[in-house]
Amino acid sequence: MPVYDVLKRFADPYFFLLLIMGLGLIIGWLRSERRGLSLKIVTFCWLLFYLLSIPLVSQGLSSTLESQNPQETPLPENVDSIIVLGAGVTPSVSIEGKVKTTLSFHSWVRCQHALELFRRYDQPDLILCGAKILSETPGTGEAETMRDYLIEQRVPPEKIYLENKSRNTFENIKNAAELVKKQKYQQVLLVTHAYHLPRALLCCRKQKLTVSASGCDYRQKQHWRPWYTDVIATLGDFSQSQSVIHEWIGITWYRLSGKL
């Protein structure tokens, strides 16, 4: 790796600030004669924060979910419908002063993956799931925003069905299952992030909805990267660790509340 790229990684504000904080803690341990509970708690929190921010840990956490539906799993030969789960939208103001809703990055990734499958399978119907999380938020909801984007990508409007009343994964699948039954689809493909598939598929099983799965954005180790990048903290890896922990909490809560 070029020297510039190495320096850029070490100069990243997120990593740099964690490094400075770590050095401060080391000085505290060396100079303090009485290492009280406060110093121990802060040190533990820093270590946990740092570990959750490195690829070695974030990818390991991701594998606990992604390995349940490996990327190499073969797709079905035929598909007549694709369910796409929403992952958030962002309201913004256009040049004309009007509110325009755009896809979050996660929603965009799912739409791009669904678009590839749509073209691969000779244009099956698309079921787009997701409402406004907060009704007072201006602009359109998840399903409508995904529809607008896909139409811009030349997906025929008549191929799109909206499920725009659900606010979480359980409701996504419950409402989509009703639409699948109504339209009498036989070969259904589910699209969401790889780490989100286990919870979504458990919800499908609860609703007696038979689907094949196609996850996107797998985070398995990229073997071409230098080894030392596995221990350099990044905000993206912390965010990924946070997403995985959120999923496990979600799965646990769904089980306790009888949704799975």
PDB file of C-alpha atoms in Angstrom:
ATOM      1  CA  MET A   1       0.000   0.000   0.000  1.00  0.00           C
ATOM      2  CA  PRO A   2       1.395   3.461  -0.886  1.00  0.00           C
ATOM      3  CA  VAL A   3       2.751   5.564   1.983  1.00  0.00           C
ATOM      4  CA  TYR A   4       0.069   8.204   1.334  1.00  0.00           C
ATOM      5  CA  ASP A   5      -2.737   5.678   1.876  1.00  0.00           C
ATOM      6  CA  VAL A   6      -1.156   4.505   5.122  1.00  0.00           C
ATOM      7  CA  LEU A   7      -0.845   8.079   6.401  1.00  0.00           C
ATOM      8  CA  LYS A   8      -4.415   8.816   5.335  1.00  0.00           C
ATOM      9  CA  ARG A   9      -5.738   5.901   7.370  1.00  0.00           C
ATOM     10  CA  PHE A  10      -3.821   6.964  10.464  1.00  0.00           C
ATOM     11  CA  ALA A  11      -4.864  10.600   9.997  1.00  0.00           C
ATOM     12  CA  ASP A  12      -8.557   9.733   9.820  1.00  0.00           C
ATOM     13  CA  PRO A  13     -10.241  11.919  12.504  1.00  0.00           C
ATOM     14  CA  TYR A  14     -12.124   8.995  14.033  1.00  0.00           C
ATOM     15  CA  PHE A  15      -9.028   6.814  14.421  1.00  0.00           C
ATOM     16  CA  PHE A  16      -6.844   9.769  15.415  1.00  0.00           C
ATOM     17  CA  LEU A  17      -9.184  10.851  18.225  1.00  0.00           C
ATOM     18  CA  LEU A  18      -9.444   7.289  19.548  1.00  0.00           C
ATOM     19  CA  LEU A  19      -5.650   7.066  19.452  1.00  0.00           C
ATOM     20  CA  ILE A  20      -5.247  10.314  21.420  1.00  0.00           C
ATOM     21  CA  MET A  21      -7.812   9.136  23.977  1.00  0.00           C
ATOM     22  CA  GLY A  22      -5.950   5.844  24.309  1.00  0.00           C
ATOM     23  CA  LEU A  23      -2.646   7.613  24.869  1.00  0.00           C
ATOM     24  CA  GLY A  24      -4.324   9.770  27.519  1.00  0.00           C
ATOM     25  CA  LEU A  25      -5.529   6.658  29.326  1.00  0.00           C
ATOM     26  CA  ILE A  26      -2.062   5.095  29.197  1.00  0.00           C
ATOM     27  CA  ILE A  27      -0.590   8.249  30.751  1.00  0.00           C
ATOM     28  CA  GLY A  28      -3.315   8.129  33.394  1.00  0.00           C
ATOM     29  CA  TRP A  29      -2.433   4.544  34.303  1.00  0.00           C
ATOM     30  CA  LEU A  30       1.311   5.290  34.420  1.00  0.00           C
ATOM     31  CA  ARG A  31       1.090   8.458  36.476  1.00  0.00           C
ATOM     32  CA  SER A  32      -1.777   7.642  38.791  1.00  0.00           C
ATOM     33  CA  GLU A  33      -0.827   6.072  42.081  1.00  0.00           C
ATOM     34  CA  ARG A  34      -4.462   5.287  42.875  1.00  0.00           C
ATOM     35  CA  ARG A  35      -6.143   3.658  39.904  1.00  0.00           C
ATOM     36  CA  GLY A  36      -9.729   4.067  41.002  1.00  0.00           C
ATOM     37  CA  LEU A  37     -12.961   2.667  39.655  1.00  0.00           C
ATOM     38  CA  SER A  38     -13.544   5.673  37.387  1.00  0.00           C
ATOM     39  CA  LEU A  39     -10.298   5.114  35.474  1.00  0.00           C
ATOM     40  CA  LYS A  40     -11.071   1.407  35.125  1.00  0.00           C
ATOM     41  CA  ILE A  41     -14.568   2.089  33.788  1.00  0.00           C
ATOM     42  CA  VAL A  42     -13.324   4.663  31.269  1.00  0.00           C
ATOM     43  CA  THR A  43     -10.557   2.297  30.125  1.00  0.00           C
ATOM     44  CA  PHE A  44     -13.019  -0.574  29.700  1.00  0.00           C
ATOM     45  CA  CYS A  45     -15.387   1.629  27.677  1.00  0.00           C
ATOM     46  CA  TRP A  46     -12.528   2.836  25.462  1.00  0.00           C
ATOM     47  CA  LEU A  47     -11.361  -0.729  24.798  1.00  0.00           C
ATOM     48  CA  LEU A  48     -14.890  -1.853  23.949  1.00  0.00           C
ATOM     49  CA  PHE A  49     -15.431   1.184  21.724  1.00  0.00           C
ATOM     50  CA  TYR A  50     -12.145   0.566  19.904  1.00  0.00           C
ATOM     51  CA  LEU A  51     -12.765  -3.143  19.415  1.00  0.00           C
ATOM     52  CA  LEU A  52     -16.219  -2.511  17.944  1.00  0.00           C
ATOM     53  CA  SER A  53     -14.590  -0.078  15.505  1.00  0.00           C
ATOM     54  CA  ILE A  54     -12.054  -2.403  13.884  1.00  0.00           C
ATOM     55  CA  PRO A  55     -12.759  -4.627  10.844  1.00  0.00           C
ATOM     56  CA  LEU A  56     -11.511  -7.731  12.650  1.00  0.00           C
ATOM     57  CA  VAL A  57     -14.389  -7.452  15.140  1.00  0.00           C
ATOM     58  CA  SER A  58     -17.096  -5.892  12.951  1.00  0.00           C
ATOM     59  CA  GLN A  59     -16.646  -8.569  10.279  1.00  0.00           C
ATOM     60  CA  GLY A  60     -16.643 -11.281  12.922  1.00  0.00           C
ATOM     61  CA  LEU A  61     -19.898  -9.949  14.343  1.00  0.00           C
ATOM     62  CA  SER A  62     -21.380  -9.677  10.848  1.00  0.00           C
ATOM     63  CA  SER A  63     -20.539 -13.310  10.133  1.00  0.00           C
ATOM     64  CA  THR A  64     -22.793 -14.432  13.014  1.00  0.00           C
ATOM     65  CA  LEU A  65     -25.725 -13.284  10.879  1.00  0.00           C
ATOM     66  CA  GLU A  66     -24.415 -13.447   7.308  1.00  0.00           C
ATOM     67  CA  SER A  67     -23.190 -17.047   7.622  1.00  0.00           C
ATOM     68  CA  GLN A  68     -26.799 -18.157   8.079  1.00  0.00           C
ATOM     69  CA  ASN A  69     -27.441 -17.254   4.422  1.00  0.00           C
ATOM     70  CA  PRO A  70     -24.093 -17.519   2.589  1.00  0.00           C
ATOM     71  CA  GLN A  71     -23.455 -15.329  -0.422  1.00  0.00           C
ATOM     72  CA  GLU A  72     -22.759 -18.452  -2.496  1.00  0.00           C
ATOM     73  CA  THR A  73     -26.290 -19.813  -1.984  1.00  0.00           C
ATOM     74  CA  PRO A  74     -27.715 -20.479  -5.477  1.00  0.00           C
ATOM     75  CA  LEU A  75     -30.718 -18.443  -6.573  1.00  0.00           C
ATOM     76  CA  PRO A  76     -33.878 -20.046  -7.987  1.00  0.00           C
ATOM     77  CA  GLU A  77     -34.223 -20.492 -11.728  1.00  0.00           C
ATOM     78  CA  ASN A  78     -37.514 -18.601 -11.923  1.00  0.00           C
ATOM     79  CA  VAL A  79     -38.987 -15.731  -9.926  1.00  0.00           C
ATOM     80  CA  ASP A  80     -42.368 -14.053 -10.352  1.00  0.00           C
ATOM     81  CA  SER A  81     -42.034 -11.439  -7.593  1.00  0.00           C
ATOM     82  CA  ILE A  82     -39.346  -9.705  -5.546  1.00  0.00           C
ATOM     83  CA  ILE A  83     -39.995  -8.271  -2.073  1.00  0.00           C
ATOM     84  CA  VAL A  84     -37.729  -5.316  -1.262  1.00  0.00           C
ATOM     85  CA  LEU A  85     -37.595  -4.150   2.365  1.00  0.00           C
ATOM     86  CA  GLY A  86     -37.052  -0.426   2.898  1.00  0.00           C
ATOM     87  CA  ALA A  87     -34.222   0.951   5.026  1.00  0.00           C
ATOM     88  CA  GLY A  88     -35.013   4.613   5.505  1.00  0.00           C
ATOM     89  CA  VAL A  89     -35.357   7.821   3.514  1.00  0.00           C
ATOM     90  CA  THR A  90     -34.016  11.347   3.892  1.00  0.00           C
ATOM     91  CA  PRO A  91     -36.159  14.459   3.324  1.00  0.00           C
ATOM     92  CA  SER A  92     -34.328  17.353   1.677  1.00  0.00           C
ATOM     93  CA  VAL A  93     -35.237  20.707   0.128  1.00  0.00           C
ATOM     94  CA  SER A  94     -34.847  21.176  -3.614  1.00  0.00           C
ATOM     95  CA  ILE A  95     -33.638  24.352  -5.365  1.00  0.00           C
ATOM     96  CA  GLU A  96     -37.275  25.377  -5.842  1.00  0.00           C
ATOM     97  CA  GLY A  97     -37.853  25.132  -2.090  1.00  0.00           C
ATOM     98  CA  LYS A  98     -39.955  21.976  -2.341  1.00  0.00           C
ATOM     99  CA  VAL A  99     -39.486  18.957  -0.094  1.00  0.00           C
ATOM    100  CA  LYS A 100     -37.894  16.052  -1.963  1.00  0.00           C
ATOM    101  CA  THR A 101     -37.377  12.674  -0.330  1.00  0.00           C
ATOM    102  CA  THR A 102     -34.311  10.645  -1.260  1.00  0.00           C
ATOM    103  CA  LEU A 103     -33.297   7.104  -0.403  1.00  0.00           C
ATOM    104  CA  SER A 104     -30.940   6.436   2.474  1.00  0.00           C
ATOM    105  CA  PHE A 105     -27.741   4.698   1.423  1.00  0.00           C
ATOM    106  CA  HIS A 106     -29.017   1.362   2.759  1.00  0.00           C
ATOM    107  CA  SER A 107     -32.294   1.707   0.832  1.00  0.00           C
ATOM    108  CA  TRP A 108     -30.370   2.634  -2.318  1.00  0.00           C
ATOM    109  CA  VAL A 109     -28.164  -0.471  -1.991  1.00  0.00           C
ATOM    110  CA  ARG A 110     -31.249  -2.679  -1.671  1.00  0.00           C
ATOM    111  CA  CYS A 111     -32.904  -1.028  -4.669  1.00  0.00           C
ATOM    112  CA  GLN A 112     -29.780  -1.481  -6.779  1.00  0.00           C
ATOM    113  CA  HIS A 113     -29.636  -5.156  -5.843  1.00  0.00           C
ATOM    114  CA  ALA A 114     -33.328  -5.594  -6.620  1.00  0.00           C
ATOM    115  CA  LEU A 115     -32.814  -3.816  -9.946  1.00  0.00           C
ATOM    116  CA  GLU A 116     -30.095  -6.290 -10.943  1.00  0.00           C
ATOM    117  CA  LEU A 117     -32.378  -9.195 -10.066  1.00  0.00           C
ATOM    118  CA  PHE A 118     -35.306  -7.554 -11.867  1.00  0.00           C
ATOM    119  CA  ARG A 119     -33.284  -7.494 -15.086  1.00  0.00           C
ATOM    120  CA  ARG A 120     -31.856 -10.957 -14.550  1.00  0.00           C
ATOM    121  CA  TYR A 121     -35.279 -12.572 -14.131  1.00  0.00           C
ATOM    122  CA  ASP A 122     -36.992 -10.829 -17.041  1.00  0.00           C
ATOM    123  CA  GLN A 123     -38.929  -8.250 -15.048  1.00  0.00           C
ATOM    124  CA  PRO A 124     -40.859  -9.968 -12.233  1.00  0.00           C
ATOM    125  CA  ASP A 125     -43.202  -7.840 -10.120  1.00  0.00           C
ATOM    126  CA  LEU A 126     -41.628  -5.769  -7.346  1.00  0.00           C
ATOM    127  CA  ILE A 127     -43.215  -5.437  -3.898  1.00  0.00           C
ATOM    128  CA  LEU A 128     -41.733  -2.386  -2.161  1.00  0.00           C
ATOM    129  CA  CYS A 129     -42.198  -2.250   1.609  1.00  0.00           C
ATOM    130  CA  GLY A 130     -42.083   0.629   4.053  1.00  0.00           C
ATOM    131  CA  ALA A 131     -44.117   3.566   5.351  1.00  0.00           C
ATOM    132  CA  LYS A 132     -43.093   6.839   6.971  1.00  0.00           C
ATOM    133  CA  ILE A 133     -41.571   6.069  10.354  1.00  0.00           C
ATOM    134  CA  LEU A 134     -42.917   9.400  11.643  1.00  0.00           C
ATOM    135  CA  SER A 135     -46.170  10.569  10.073  1.00  0.00           C
ATOM    136  CA  GLU A 136     -45.266  14.233  10.552  1.00  0.00           C
ATOM    137  CA  THR A 137     -42.077  13.890   8.491  1.00  0.00           C
ATOM    138  CA  PRO A 138     -42.445  15.808   5.200  1.00  0.00           C
ATOM    139  CA  GLY A 139     -42.110  14.071   1.850  1.00  0.00           C
ATOM    140  CA  THR A 140     -42.920  10.532   0.778  1.00  0.00           C
ATOM    141  CA  GLY A 141     -42.484   7.254   2.647  1.00  0.00           C
ATOM    142  CA  GLU A 142     -40.027   4.436   1.972  1.00  0.00           C
ATOM    143  CA  ALA A 143     -42.120   2.471  -0.541  1.00  0.00           C
ATOM    144  CA  GLU A 144     -43.049   5.549  -2.599  1.00  0.00           C
ATOM    145  CA  THR A 145     -39.480   6.836  -2.626  1.00  0.00           C
ATOM    146  CA  MET A 146     -38.154   3.458  -3.769  1.00  0.00           C
ATOM    147  CA  ARG A 147     -40.836   3.373  -6.466  1.00  0.00           C
ATOM    148  CA  ASP A 148     -39.843   6.818  -7.755  1.00  0.00           C
ATOM    149  CA  TYR A 149     -36.191   5.810  -7.905  1.00  0.00           C
ATOM    150  CA  LEU A 150     -36.877   2.529  -9.703  1.00  0.00           C
ATOM    151  CA  ILE A 151     -39.117   4.231 -12.238  1.00  0.00           C
ATOM    152  CA  GLU A 152     -36.222   6.619 -12.927  1.00  0.00           C
ATOM    153  CA  GLN A 153     -34.186   3.481 -13.645  1.00  0.00           C
ATOM    154  CA  ARG A 154     -36.781   2.510 -16.275  1.00  0.00           C
ATOM    155  CA  VAL A 155     -38.740  -0.039 -14.292  1.00  0.00           C
ATOM    156  CA  PRO A 156     -42.306  -0.058 -15.716  1.00  0.00           C
ATOM    157  CA  PRO A 157     -44.747   1.397 -13.134  1.00  0.00           C
ATOM    158  CA  GLU A 158     -47.174  -1.480 -13.688  1.00  0.00           C
ATOM    159  CA  LYS A 159     -44.519  -3.861 -12.361  1.00  0.00           C
ATOM    160  CA  ILE A 160     -44.451  -2.144  -8.965  1.00  0.00           C
ATOM    161  CA  TYR A 161     -46.713  -2.849  -5.984  1.00  0.00           C
ATOM    162  CA  LEU A 162     -46.517  -0.764  -2.824  1.00  0.00           C
ATOM    163  CA  GLU A 163     -46.788  -1.973   0.748  1.00  0.00           C
ATOM    164  CA  ASN A 164     -46.708   1.428   2.423  1.00  0.00           C
ATOM    165  CA  LYS A 165     -48.236   0.831   5.850  1.00  0.00           C
ATOM    166  CA  SER A 166     -45.467  -1.057   7.674  1.00  0.00           C
ATOM    167  CA  ARG A 167     -43.011   0.580  10.085  1.00  0.00           C
ATOM    168  CA  ASN A 168     -40.790  -2.366  11.026  1.00  0.00           C
ATOM    169  CA  THR A 169     -39.557  -5.727   9.735  1.00  0.00           C
ATOM    170  CA  PHE A 170     -42.423  -7.727  11.235  1.00  0.00           C
ATOM    171  CA  GLU A 171     -45.039  -5.491   9.613  1.00  0.00           C
ATOM    172  CA  ASN A 172     -43.067  -5.469   6.325  1.00  0.00           C
ATOM    173  CA  ILE A 173     -43.319  -9.240   6.037  1.00  0.00           C
ATOM    174  CA  LYS A 174     -46.848  -9.554   7.423  1.00  0.00           C
ATOM    175  CA  ASN A 175     -48.273  -7.074   4.916  1.00  0.00           C
ATOM    176  CA  ALA A 176     -46.145  -8.365   2.037  1.00  0.00           C
ATOM    177  CA  ALA A 177     -47.370 -11.908   2.748  1.00  0.00           C
ATOM    178  CA  GLU A 178     -50.966 -10.738   2.357  1.00  0.00           C
ATOM    179  CA  LEU A 179     -50.105  -9.141  -0.984  1.00  0.00           C
ATOM    180  CA  VAL A 180     -48.296 -12.279  -2.172  1.00  0.00           C
ATOM    181  CA  LYS A 181     -51.350 -14.368  -1.314  1.00  0.00           C
ATOM    182  CA  LYS A 182     -53.678 -11.916  -3.048  1.00  0.00           C
ATOM    183  CA  GLN A 183     -51.602 -11.851  -6.242  1.00  0.00           C
ATOM    184  CA  LYS A 184     -51.035 -15.641  -6.089  1.00  0.00           C
ATOM    185  CA  TYR A 185     -47.278 -15.430  -6.547  1.00  0.00           C
ATOM    186  CA  GLN A 186     -45.490 -18.786  -6.520  1.00  0.00           C
ATOM    187  CA  GLN A 187     -41.764 -17.959  -6.671  1.00  0.00           C
ATOM    188  CA  VAL A 188     -40.924 -15.095  -4.318  1.00  0.00           C
ATOM    189  CA  LEU A 189     -37.467 -13.616  -3.764  1.00  0.00           C
ATOM    190  CA  LEU A 190     -36.691 -11.509  -0.681  1.00  0.00           C
ATOM    191  CA  VAL A 191     -34.142  -8.672  -0.885  1.00  0.00           C
ATOM    192  CA  THR A 192     -32.574  -6.972   2.116  1.00  0.00           C
ATOM    193  CA  HIS A 193     -29.116  -6.547   3.648  1.00  0.00           C
ATOM    194  CA  ALA A 194     -27.276  -9.790   4.397  1.00  0.00           C
ATOM    195  CA  TYR A 195     -27.131  -9.060   8.130  1.00  0.00           C
ATOM    196  CA  HIS A 196     -30.887  -8.367   8.141  1.00  0.00           C
ATOM    197  CA  LEU A 197     -31.889 -11.595   6.382  1.00  0.00           C
ATOM    198  CA  PRO A 198     -32.085 -13.866   9.471  1.00  0.00           C
ATOM    199  CA  ARG A 199     -34.719 -11.729  11.197  1.00  0.00           C
ATOM    200  CA  ALA A 200     -36.635 -11.165   7.956  1.00  0.00           C
ATOM    201  CA  LEU A 201     -36.657 -14.889   7.128  1.00  0.00           C
ATOM    202  CA  LEU A 202     -37.813 -15.777  10.643  1.00  0.00           C
ATOM    203  CA  CYS A 203     -40.708 -13.358  10.127  1.00  0.00           C
ATOM    204  CA  CYS A 204     -41.481 -15.070   6.804  1.00  0.00           C
ATOM    205  CA  ARG A 205     -41.597 -18.434   8.549  1.00  0.00           C
ATOM    206  CA  LYS A 206     -43.967 -17.019  11.159  1.00  0.00           C
ATOM    207  CA  GLN A 207     -46.277 -15.777   8.382  1.00  0.00           C
ATOM    208  CA  LYS A 208     -45.952 -19.104   6.498  1.00  0.00           C
ATOM    209  CA  LEU A 209     -44.508 -17.184   3.556  1.00  0.00           C
ATOM    210  CA  THR A 210     -42.159 -19.308   1.448  1.00  0.00           C
ATOM    211  CA  VAL A 211     -39.379 -17.236  -0.103  1.00  0.00           C
ATOM    212  CA  SER A 212     -35.883 -17.508  -1.489  1.00  0.00           C
ATOM    213  CA  ALA A 213     -33.394 -14.969  -0.167  1.00  0.00           C
ATOM    214  CA  SER A 214     -30.899 -12.700  -1.880  1.00  0.00           C
ATOM    215  CA  GLY A 215     -28.874 -10.607   0.546  1.00  0.00           C
ATOM    216  CA  CYS A 216     -26.866  -7.557  -0.430  1.00  0.00           C
ATOM    217  CA  ASP A 217     -23.758  -5.841   0.940  1.00  0.00           C
ATOM    218  CA  TYR A 218     -22.037  -8.822   2.527  1.00  0.00           C
ATOM    219  CA  ARG A 219     -19.217  -7.762   4.862  1.00  0.00           C
ATOM    220  CA  GLN A 220     -17.010 -10.859   4.805  1.00  0.00           C
ATOM    221  CA  LYS A 221     -13.244 -10.300   5.018  1.00  0.00           C
ATOM    222  CA  GLN A 222     -11.687  -8.780   1.921  1.00  0.00           C
ATOM    223  CA  HIS A 223      -8.512 -10.853   1.631  1.00  0.00           C
ATOM    224  CA  TRP A 224      -6.704  -8.413  -0.630  1.00  0.00           C
ATOM    225  CA  ARG A 225      -6.434  -5.824   2.151  1.00  0.00           C
ATOM    226  CA  PRO A 226      -3.190  -5.462   4.159  1.00  0.00           C
ATOM    227  CA  TRP A 227      -3.399  -7.290   7.494  1.00  0.00           C
ATOM    228  CA  TYR A 228      -2.870  -4.175   9.606  1.00  0.00           C
ATOM    229  CA  THR A 229      -6.056  -2.540   8.328  1.00  0.00           C
ATOM    230  CA  ASP A 230      -7.963  -5.146  10.356  1.00  0.00           C
ATOM    231  CA  VAL A 231      -6.952  -3.355  13.559  1.00  0.00           C
ATOM    232  CA  ILE A 232      -7.381   0.267  12.443  1.00  0.00           C
ATOM    233  CA  ALA A 233     -10.601   1.721  13.856  1.00  0.00           C
ATOM    234  CA  THR A 234     -13.079   3.313  11.451  1.00  0.00           C
ATOM    235  CA  LEU A 235     -16.496   4.878  11.887  1.00  0.00           C
ATOM    236  CA  GLY A 236     -17.904   2.582   9.204  1.00  0.00           C
ATOM    237  CA  ASP A 237     -16.884  -0.529  11.115  1.00  0.00           C
ATOM    238  CA  PHE A 238     -18.363   0.833  14.339  1.00  0.00           C
ATOM    239  CA  SER A 239     -21.604   1.494  12.456  1.00  0.00           C
ATOM    240  CA  GLN A 240     -21.583  -2.071  11.134  1.00  0.00           C
ATOM    241  CA  SER A 241     -21.020  -3.494  14.623  1.00  0.00           C
ATOM    242  CA  GLN A 242     -23.895  -1.345  15.838  1.00  0.00           C
ATOM    243  CA  SER A 243     -26.162  -2.702  13.076  1.00  0.00           C
ATOM    244  CA  VAL A 244     -25.357  -6.311  13.968  1.00  0.00           C
ATOM    245  CA  ILE A 245     -25.984  -5.723  17.671  1.00  0.00           C
ATOM    246  CA  HIS A 246     -29.263  -4.002  16.753  1.00  0.00           C
ATOM    247  CA  GLU A 247     -30.283  -7.073  14.740  1.00  0.00           C
ATOM    248  CA  TRP A 248     -29.581  -9.495  17.572  1.00  0.00           C
ATOM    249  CA  ILE A 249     -31.542  -7.295  19.963  1.00  0.00           C
ATOM    250  CA  GLY A 250     -34.359  -7.181  17.401  1.00  0.00           C
ATOM    251  CA  ILE A 251     -34.395 -10.969  17.008  1.00  0.00           C
ATOM    252  CA  THR A 252     -34.433 -11.436  20.781  1.00  0.00           C
ATOM    253  CA  TRP A 253     -37.246  -8.921  21.228  1.00  0.00           C
ATOM    254  CA  TYR A 254     -39.319 -10.473  18.448  1.00  0.00           C
ATOM    255  CA  ARG A 255     -38.961 -13.890  20.094  1.00  0.00           C
ATOM    256  CA  LEU A 256     -39.947 -12.563  23.517  1.00  0.00           C
ATOM    257  CA  SER A 257     -42.953 -10.710  22.081  1.00  0.00           C
ATOM    258  CA  GLY A 258     -44.202 -13.724  20.114  1.00  0.00           C
ATOM    259  CA  LYS A 259     -43.505 -12.304  16.657  1.00  0.00           C
ATOM    260  CA  LEU A 260     -41.230 -15.204  15.718  1.00  0.00           C
TER     261      LEU A 260
END
